[in-house]
Short mmCIF file of C-alpha atoms and ligand atoms in Angstrom, two decimals:
data_model
loop_
_atom_site.label_atom_id
_atom_site.label_comp_id
_atom_site.label_asym_id
_atom_site.label_seq_id
_atom_site.Cartn_x
_atom_site.Cartn_y
_atom_site.Cartn_z
CA MET A 2 0.00 0.00 0.00
CA THR A 3 2.71 2.45 1.01
CA GLU A 4 4.54 1.90 -2.30
CA LEU A 5 1.48 3.20 -4.08
CA LEU A 6 1.72 6.43 -2.17
CA VAL A 7 5.38 6.98 -3.00
CA ARG A 8 6.09 8.56 -6.35
CA ARG A 9 7.76 5.96 -8.51
CA ARG A 10 11.38 6.89 -9.18
CA THR A 11 12.63 6.60 -12.71
CA LEU A 12 16.19 6.34 -13.91
CA MET A 13 16.17 10.01 -14.88
CA ASP A 14 15.37 11.48 -11.50
CA ASP A 15 16.91 13.92 -9.01
CA PRO A 16 20.69 13.33 -8.93
CA GLY A 17 20.86 14.59 -5.33
CA ALA A 18 22.92 17.35 -3.76
CA ALA A 19 26.19 16.09 -5.29
CA GLY A 20 24.67 16.37 -8.77
CA ARG A 21 26.09 12.99 -9.80
CA PHE A 22 24.89 10.70 -12.56
CA GLY A 23 26.90 7.59 -11.76
CA GLU A 24 30.51 8.75 -11.81
CA TYR A 25 29.71 11.81 -13.95
CA GLY A 26 28.44 15.29 -13.17
CA GLY A 27 29.42 17.18 -10.01
CA ARG A 28 30.44 20.78 -9.54
CA TYR A 29 34.04 21.57 -10.50
CA VAL A 30 34.06 25.33 -10.27
CA PRO A 31 36.34 27.96 -8.73
CA GLU A 32 35.61 28.86 -5.12
CA SER A 33 34.00 32.11 -6.30
CA LEU A 34 31.24 30.17 -8.10
CA VAL A 35 30.50 27.44 -5.53
CA GLY A 36 28.12 29.67 -3.59
CA ALA A 37 26.43 30.94 -6.74
CA CYS A 38 25.79 27.40 -8.00
CA ARG A 39 24.40 26.38 -4.59
CA GLU A 40 22.10 29.38 -4.63
CA VAL A 41 20.79 28.41 -8.06
CA GLU A 42 20.25 24.84 -6.84
CA ASP A 43 18.41 25.92 -3.68
CA ALA A 44 16.22 28.31 -5.66
CA PHE A 45 15.47 25.65 -8.26
CA ARG A 46 14.63 22.98 -5.67
CA GLU A 47 12.26 25.36 -3.94
CA ALA A 48 10.65 26.54 -7.18
CA TRP A 49 10.31 23.03 -8.62
CA ALA A 50 8.43 21.95 -5.48
CA ASP A 51 6.14 24.98 -5.67
CA PRO A 52 2.87 24.49 -7.59
CA ALA A 53 2.68 28.27 -8.15
CA PHE A 54 5.99 28.20 -10.07
CA HIS A 55 4.77 25.32 -12.21
CA ALA A 56 1.50 27.12 -12.89
CA GLN A 57 3.38 30.26 -13.98
CA LEU A 58 5.75 28.29 -16.21
CA ASP A 59 3.01 26.15 -17.73
CA ARG A 60 1.03 29.25 -18.55
CA LEU A 61 4.03 30.87 -20.23
CA LEU A 62 4.78 27.72 -22.21
CA ALA A 63 1.19 27.62 -23.41
CA THR A 64 0.47 31.30 -24.05
CA TYR A 65 3.91 32.48 -25.15
CA ALA A 66 5.98 29.54 -26.40
CA GLY A 67 3.12 27.78 -28.18
CA ARG A 68 3.00 24.49 -26.28
CA PRO A 69 2.02 21.75 -26.57
CA THR A 70 3.84 21.35 -29.86
CA PRO A 71 2.23 18.90 -32.29
CA LEU A 72 3.32 15.35 -32.98
CA THR A 73 3.29 15.13 -36.77
CA PRO A 74 3.05 11.76 -38.52
CA ALA A 75 5.59 12.00 -41.39
CA LEU A 76 3.43 10.05 -43.82
CA ARG A 77 5.35 10.27 -47.10
CA LEU A 78 8.71 9.79 -45.44
CA SER A 79 7.32 6.83 -43.47
CA ALA A 80 6.07 5.21 -46.69
CA GLU A 81 9.49 5.66 -48.32
CA LEU A 82 11.36 4.21 -45.34
CA GLY A 83 8.93 1.43 -44.45
CA LEU A 84 8.64 2.84 -40.93
CA THR A 85 6.13 4.87 -38.92
CA VAL A 86 7.94 8.15 -38.24
CA LEU A 87 6.45 10.69 -35.83
CA LEU A 88 8.02 14.14 -35.52
CA LYS A 89 7.91 16.06 -32.23
CA ARG A 90 7.70 19.59 -33.55
CA GLU A 91 9.92 21.79 -31.35
CA ASP A 92 10.58 23.76 -34.54
CA LEU A 93 7.10 25.23 -34.12
CA THR A 94 7.81 26.89 -30.77
CA HIS A 95 8.23 30.65 -30.47
CA THR A 96 11.86 31.45 -31.49
CA GLY A 97 12.06 28.18 -33.41
CA SER A 98 13.72 25.63 -31.16
CA HIS A 99 13.42 23.71 -27.91
CA LYS A 100 15.81 26.19 -26.26
CA ILE A 101 12.85 28.40 -25.29
CA ASN A 102 11.55 25.72 -22.84
CA ASN A 103 14.68 25.90 -20.71
CA VAL A 104 15.10 29.64 -20.98
CA LEU A 105 11.59 30.50 -19.84
CA GLY A 106 12.14 28.28 -16.81
CA GLN A 107 15.49 29.85 -15.97
CA ALA A 108 14.28 33.41 -16.59
CA LEU A 109 11.38 32.82 -14.24
CA LEU A 110 13.85 31.46 -11.68
CA ALA A 111 16.17 34.46 -12.16
CA LYS A 112 13.25 36.80 -11.46
CA ARG A 113 12.38 34.80 -8.35
CA MET A 114 16.00 35.13 -7.21
CA GLY A 115 15.89 38.89 -7.73
CA ARG A 116 18.47 38.89 -10.54
CA THR A 117 18.39 41.68 -13.12
CA ARG A 118 20.58 40.24 -15.88
CA LEU A 119 20.86 36.99 -17.82
CA ILE A 120 24.25 35.83 -19.07
CA ALA A 121 24.34 33.13 -21.73
CA GLU A 122 26.62 31.38 -24.19
CA THR A 123 25.38 30.42 -27.63
CA GLY A 124 26.56 28.34 -30.58
CA ALA A 125 23.90 28.24 -33.26
CA GLY A 126 22.40 31.36 -31.77
CA GLN A 127 19.14 29.60 -30.87
CA HIS A 128 19.84 29.63 -27.13
CA GLY A 129 21.03 33.22 -27.41
CA VAL A 130 17.86 34.24 -29.22
CA ALA A 131 15.73 32.41 -26.66
CA THR A 132 17.61 34.15 -23.82
CA ALA A 133 17.29 37.57 -25.45
CA THR A 134 13.59 36.89 -25.95
CA ALA A 135 12.98 35.89 -22.34
CA ALA A 136 15.00 38.87 -21.12
CA ALA A 137 12.81 41.22 -23.16
CA LEU A 138 9.68 39.51 -21.89
CA PHE A 139 10.73 39.77 -18.23
CA GLY A 140 12.42 43.19 -18.44
CA LEU A 141 15.89 41.77 -17.73
CA GLU A 142 19.19 42.72 -19.32
CA ALA A 143 20.91 40.07 -21.44
CA THR A 144 24.54 39.54 -22.41
CA VAL A 145 25.22 36.70 -24.83
CA TYR A 146 28.72 35.36 -25.50
CA MET A 147 29.21 33.91 -28.97
CA GLY A 148 32.26 32.62 -30.82
CA ALA A 149 33.39 34.90 -33.64
CA LYS A 150 33.15 31.99 -36.12
CA ASP A 151 29.55 31.33 -35.11
CA ILE A 152 28.76 35.03 -35.40
CA GLU A 153 29.80 34.81 -39.06
CA ARG A 154 27.75 31.71 -39.85
CA GLN A 155 24.65 32.64 -37.83
CA GLU A 156 24.38 36.28 -38.85
CA LEU A 157 20.59 36.35 -38.77
CA ASN A 158 20.42 35.13 -35.17
CA VAL A 159 22.97 37.77 -34.14
CA PHE A 160 20.70 40.43 -35.58
CA ARG A 161 17.70 38.88 -33.82
CA MET A 162 19.46 39.01 -30.44
CA ARG A 163 20.46 42.64 -30.94
CA MET A 164 16.98 43.59 -32.10
CA LEU A 165 15.60 42.01 -28.93
CA GLY A 166 17.88 44.29 -26.92
CA ALA A 167 20.64 41.84 -25.96
CA GLU A 168 24.33 42.65 -26.01
CA VAL A 169 26.20 40.08 -28.15
CA VAL A 170 29.85 39.75 -27.16
CA PRO A 171 32.13 38.15 -29.79
CA VAL A 172 34.66 35.64 -28.43
CA HIS A 173 37.92 35.49 -30.38
CA SER A 174 39.82 32.88 -28.36
CA GLY A 175 40.38 29.21 -29.32
CA ALA A 176 38.35 27.89 -32.22
CA ARG A 177 35.94 30.83 -31.75
CA THR A 178 32.94 28.54 -31.25
CA LEU A 179 30.67 27.32 -28.44
CA LYS A 180 33.37 25.97 -26.10
CA ASP A 181 35.13 29.32 -26.07
CA ALA A 182 31.87 31.24 -25.66
CA THR A 183 30.97 29.05 -22.66
CA SER A 184 34.35 29.68 -20.99
CA GLU A 185 33.89 33.41 -21.46
CA ALA A 186 30.31 33.40 -20.15
CA MET A 187 31.36 31.54 -16.99
CA ARG A 188 34.23 33.97 -16.48
CA ALA A 189 31.82 36.90 -16.79
CA TRP A 190 29.44 35.34 -14.25
CA VAL A 191 32.19 35.23 -11.59
CA GLY A 192 32.27 39.02 -11.51
CA GLN A 193 28.52 39.56 -11.11
CA VAL A 194 26.99 36.63 -9.23
CA GLU A 195 24.95 38.97 -7.04
CA THR A 196 23.03 40.51 -9.92
CA ALA A 197 23.26 38.08 -12.84
CA HIS A 198 21.93 34.59 -13.47
CA TYR A 199 23.95 32.34 -15.75
CA CYS A 200 21.37 30.91 -18.12
CA LEU A 201 23.21 27.83 -19.42
CA GLY A 202 21.76 26.38 -22.60
CA SER A 203 22.23 22.63 -22.31
CA VAL A 204 22.55 19.73 -19.86
CA LEU A 205 26.14 20.71 -19.17
CA GLY A 206 28.10 22.73 -16.65
CA PRO A 207 28.25 22.41 -12.86
CA ALA A 208 25.39 21.05 -10.72
CA PRO A 209 22.51 21.86 -10.75
CA TYR A 210 22.53 22.77 -14.47
CA PRO A 211 22.49 19.28 -16.07
CA TRP A 212 19.56 18.27 -13.90
CA MET A 213 17.74 21.61 -13.96
CA VAL A 214 17.97 22.00 -17.73
CA ARG A 215 16.77 18.40 -18.22
CA GLU A 216 13.80 19.12 -15.98
CA PHE A 217 12.92 22.26 -17.96
CA GLN A 218 13.16 20.22 -21.18
CA ARG A 219 11.21 17.25 -19.80
CA VAL A 220 8.08 18.87 -21.20
CA ILE A 221 9.12 17.58 -24.66
CA GLY A 222 9.16 13.95 -23.55
CA ASP A 223 6.10 14.19 -21.31
CA GLU A 224 4.01 15.69 -24.09
CA ALA A 225 5.33 13.24 -26.67
CA ARG A 226 4.54 10.30 -24.37
CA ARG A 227 0.90 11.39 -24.11
CA GLN A 228 0.69 12.09 -27.83
CA CYS A 229 2.22 8.70 -28.75
CA ALA A 230 -0.38 7.03 -26.55
CA THR A 231 -3.15 8.30 -28.81
CA GLU A 232 -1.19 8.04 -32.08
CA LEU A 233 0.30 4.54 -31.79
CA PRO A 234 -1.53 1.23 -31.17
CA ALA A 235 1.33 0.16 -28.87
CA ALA A 236 1.23 3.58 -27.10
CA VAL A 237 5.04 3.76 -27.02
CA PRO A 238 7.32 3.91 -30.09
CA ASP A 239 10.00 1.28 -30.71
CA TYR A 240 12.67 3.99 -31.05
CA VAL A 241 13.03 7.47 -29.59
CA VAL A 242 15.65 9.45 -31.49
CA ALA A 243 17.11 12.92 -30.89
CA CYS A 244 20.24 14.81 -31.83
CA VAL A 245 22.86 15.42 -29.14
CA GLY A 246 25.03 18.51 -28.82
CA GLY A 247 25.27 19.03 -25.06
CA GLY A 248 22.19 16.85 -25.01
CA SER A 249 19.25 18.93 -23.73
CA ASN A 250 16.60 18.14 -26.34
CA ALA A 251 17.59 14.48 -26.17
CA ALA A 252 17.53 14.44 -22.34
CA GLY A 253 14.11 16.12 -22.25
CA THR A 254 12.77 13.65 -24.78
CA PHE A 255 14.33 10.58 -23.14
CA ALA A 256 12.95 11.60 -19.72
CA GLY A 257 9.44 10.92 -21.03
CA PHE A 258 10.31 7.40 -22.19
CA VAL A 259 13.09 6.15 -19.93
CA ASP A 260 10.67 3.94 -17.98
CA THR A 261 9.20 2.35 -21.15
CA PRO A 262 10.59 -0.37 -23.44
CA ALA A 263 11.42 2.26 -26.15
CA ARG A 264 15.02 2.16 -27.36
CA LEU A 265 16.65 5.57 -26.79
CA VAL A 266 19.09 6.78 -29.43
CA GLY A 267 21.16 9.98 -29.34
CA VAL A 268 22.69 11.09 -32.61
CA GLU A 269 25.96 13.00 -32.53
CA ALA A 270 27.89 14.97 -35.14
CA ASP A 271 30.88 13.23 -36.64
CA GLY A 272 33.19 15.98 -35.42
CA GLY A 273 31.47 16.59 -32.09
CA ALA A 274 30.85 13.08 -30.80
CA GLY A 275 31.55 13.45 -27.08
CA ALA A 276 29.47 10.45 -25.99
CA THR A 277 30.92 8.16 -28.65
CA ARG A 278 34.55 9.27 -28.91
CA GLY A 279 35.14 11.37 -25.82
CA ARG A 280 37.39 10.58 -22.86
CA LEU A 281 36.78 11.27 -19.20
CA GLY A 282 37.64 14.81 -18.23
CA VAL A 283 36.43 18.01 -16.59
CA LEU A 284 35.38 21.06 -18.56
CA HIS A 285 33.11 23.98 -17.72
CA GLY A 286 32.51 22.65 -14.24
CA VAL A 287 31.39 19.12 -15.06
CA ARG A 288 32.96 15.65 -15.13
CA SER A 289 31.94 13.98 -18.34
CA LEU A 290 33.32 12.78 -21.66
CA PHE A 291 35.17 15.24 -23.89
CA LEU A 292 37.11 14.99 -27.14
CA GLN A 293 40.78 15.24 -26.15
CA ASP A 294 44.17 14.94 -27.77
CA ASP A 295 46.86 12.55 -26.51
CA ASP A 296 47.99 15.10 -23.91
CA GLY A 297 44.48 15.43 -22.50
CA GLN A 298 43.96 18.86 -24.06
CA ILE A 299 40.35 19.47 -25.11
CA ALA A 300 40.16 19.02 -28.88
CA GLU A 301 38.21 21.30 -31.16
CA ALA A 302 34.85 20.03 -32.38
CA HIS A 303 33.73 20.48 -36.01
CA SER A 304 30.19 20.21 -37.25
CA ILE A 305 28.14 21.69 -40.06
CA ALA A 306 25.56 22.37 -37.32
CA ALA A 307 26.82 25.14 -35.06
CA GLY A 308 24.69 23.83 -32.18
CA LEU A 309 26.53 20.49 -32.19
CA ASP A 310 29.97 22.04 -32.41
CA TYR A 311 30.88 21.21 -28.81
CA PRO A 312 33.58 18.72 -27.73
CA GLY A 313 31.64 17.21 -24.83
CA VAL A 314 28.31 15.75 -23.81
CA GLY A 315 26.11 16.07 -20.75
CA PRO A 316 26.98 13.73 -17.85
CA GLU A 317 23.58 12.04 -17.67
CA HIS A 318 23.93 10.81 -21.25
CA VAL A 319 27.21 9.10 -20.42
CA HIS A 320 25.55 7.45 -17.43
CA LEU A 321 22.63 6.25 -19.58
CA ARG A 322 25.12 4.90 -22.09
CA ASP A 323 27.12 3.06 -19.40
CA LEU A 324 23.91 1.48 -18.12
CA GLY A 325 22.99 0.42 -21.64
CA ARG A 326 19.73 2.37 -21.41
CA ALA A 327 20.57 4.69 -24.32
CA ARG A 328 22.93 4.34 -27.25
CA TYR A 329 24.78 7.04 -29.13
CA VAL A 330 25.56 7.00 -32.82
CA ILE A 331 27.31 9.29 -35.30
CA VAL A 332 26.26 10.67 -38.68
CA THR A 333 28.34 12.66 -41.16
CA ASP A 334 27.77 16.23 -42.39
CA GLU A 335 26.93 14.82 -45.86
CA GLU A 336 24.21 12.56 -44.44
CA VAL A 337 22.83 15.51 -42.48
CA VAL A 338 22.53 17.79 -45.50
CA ALA A 339 20.90 14.99 -47.52
CA ALA A 340 18.45 14.35 -44.65
CA ALA A 341 17.48 18.03 -44.45
CA HIS A 342 16.77 18.12 -48.20
CA ARG A 343 14.83 14.86 -48.09
CA LEU A 344 12.59 15.98 -45.21
CA ALA A 345 11.91 19.26 -47.00
CA ARG A 346 10.77 17.44 -50.14
CA THR A 347 8.77 14.65 -48.52
CA GLU A 348 7.13 16.52 -45.65
CA GLY A 349 7.41 20.23 -46.44
CA ILE A 350 9.45 20.87 -43.30
CA ILE A 351 12.84 22.59 -43.31
CA ALA A 352 14.62 21.29 -40.21
CA ALA A 353 17.57 22.80 -38.36
CA LEU A 354 20.84 21.08 -39.28
CA GLU A 355 21.10 19.89 -35.67
CA SER A 356 17.73 18.14 -35.89
CA ALA A 357 18.65 16.72 -39.31
CA HIS A 358 21.24 14.58 -37.50
CA ALA A 359 18.46 12.57 -35.85
CA LEU A 360 16.65 12.22 -39.17
CA ALA A 361 19.82 11.20 -41.00
CA TRP A 362 20.29 8.22 -38.69
CA VAL A 363 16.67 7.12 -39.17
CA MET A 364 17.06 7.51 -42.94
CA ARG A 365 20.05 5.15 -43.03
CA GLY A 366 17.60 2.30 -43.47
CA GLU A 367 19.06 0.20 -40.66
CA LEU A 368 15.88 0.00 -38.57
CA PRO A 369 13.69 -3.13 -38.84
CA ALA A 370 10.82 -2.64 -41.33
CA GLY A 371 7.60 -1.59 -39.66
CA SER A 372 9.29 0.01 -36.63
CA THR A 373 7.67 3.01 -35.00
CA VAL A 374 10.07 5.91 -34.49
CA LEU A 375 9.68 9.17 -32.60
CA VAL A 376 12.13 11.84 -33.79
CA THR A 377 12.51 15.11 -31.94
CA LEU A 378 12.72 17.90 -34.47
CA SER A 379 14.56 20.25 -32.14
CA GLY A 380 14.43 23.34 -34.34
CA ARG A 381 13.59 24.94 -37.66
CA GLY A 382 16.04 25.46 -40.46
CA ASP A 383 15.67 29.19 -41.15
CA LYS A 384 19.01 29.91 -39.49
CA ASP A 385 20.74 27.32 -41.71
CA LEU A 386 19.45 28.39 -45.12
CA ALA A 387 22.75 29.96 -46.18
CA THR A 388 24.62 26.75 -45.35
CA LEU A 389 21.99 24.62 -47.05
CA ARG A 390 22.04 26.83 -50.15
CA GLU A 391 25.80 26.34 -50.44
CA SER A 392 25.24 22.58 -50.33
CA LEU A 393 23.02 22.51 -53.43
C1 PLP B 16 17.92 23.44 -33.09
C2 PLP B 16 18.93 22.89 -32.16
N1 PLP B 16 18.92 21.57 -31.87
C3 PLP B 16 19.82 21.01 -31.04
C4 PLP B 16 20.83 21.77 -30.47
C5 PLP B 16 21.82 21.09 -29.57
O1 PLP B 16 21.62 21.33 -28.22
P1 PLP B 16 21.15 20.22 -27.22
O2 PLP B 16 21.97 18.98 -27.49
O3 PLP B 16 21.38 20.79 -25.89
O4 PLP B 16 19.70 19.94 -27.48
C6 PLP B 16 20.89 23.16 -30.71
C7 PLP B 16 21.92 23.99 -30.09
O5 PLP B 16 22.10 25.13 -30.37
C8 PLP B 16 19.92 23.72 -31.58
O6 PLP B 16 19.93 25.03 -31.87
#
């Protein structure tokens, strides 16, 4: 009887005060940030247990972000592949990607903590745009750190952020991409922990971020689970597939299915495959797997999708992989471009290059005929049109 009264714990639950997922996770930050991270964790724990916070967030997600997002049966593509493919349409959210789910949650938290500024890093610009958007909505200031290389290839998103009132700070160090922008954003946070909230964009960084960001993205998986129950005779798909940069859209999706028989598959970029090719290390405050050279130096990632151009992966994914609960695979840039074009022509949907990674794996034709497959379409392709045009 008592068991029935206790909420059933799933594999993807609260990692506890140490923020550990198996041997991964933790909080490896300078002394000056330990207190700030603890404050964020305390505030999040309190907010996440408060029905009023959930009510506020749910209302924002519905009235501002456009949730629930539809689950679209990809009929022509399914017929071509001999599968039943369902697309979870995060591309249809306000600002065009799943990043808005996390940012609205963190902005609401920042307000609750009395902060007046959001600091963020961005790669593809989607998290930066989402942060700038939330800052405008809540009357907060926003400073977004972005690698100079990403600024060049995501020009439109840079303009969006500036139009929304955010300051975009170019980062010229290292490979001038997401890793360098993240380092710079964390450095900036050290100097203003009293007034600024670091709005991290993926399931990375020191505790509580990997857990907190997964919880804010869980809405993807929870909705998809309910939608699959009405869409599929078996209620649960055979495969649940999502692209993995840091891993937030995948973690949010997997959280909805981790306690079902569905096979969970994370798809990484060939040049940014932290879960598949990374080695144990610590970067940006978290113990996880990172691409490294023989001397243990963090290697540069390379991907046609700016949002997957990160040398590491979130700690919970590595834990799920170790347990055999999720598997991680790699697709090439060529497969990704082909997948984006094929989805456009079969379904009339132009996907973000990041999301096209998940599709590319499904399109390989390796899945058993007749399988049911949920694919999270994490974002729309508007930001990638210049890159896609070059590929024609
Ligand atoms: C559309 C889209 N999908 C996926 C990602 C990768 O992030 P994550 O692995 O945290 O979902 C990004 C990152 O910028 C993105 O813009």
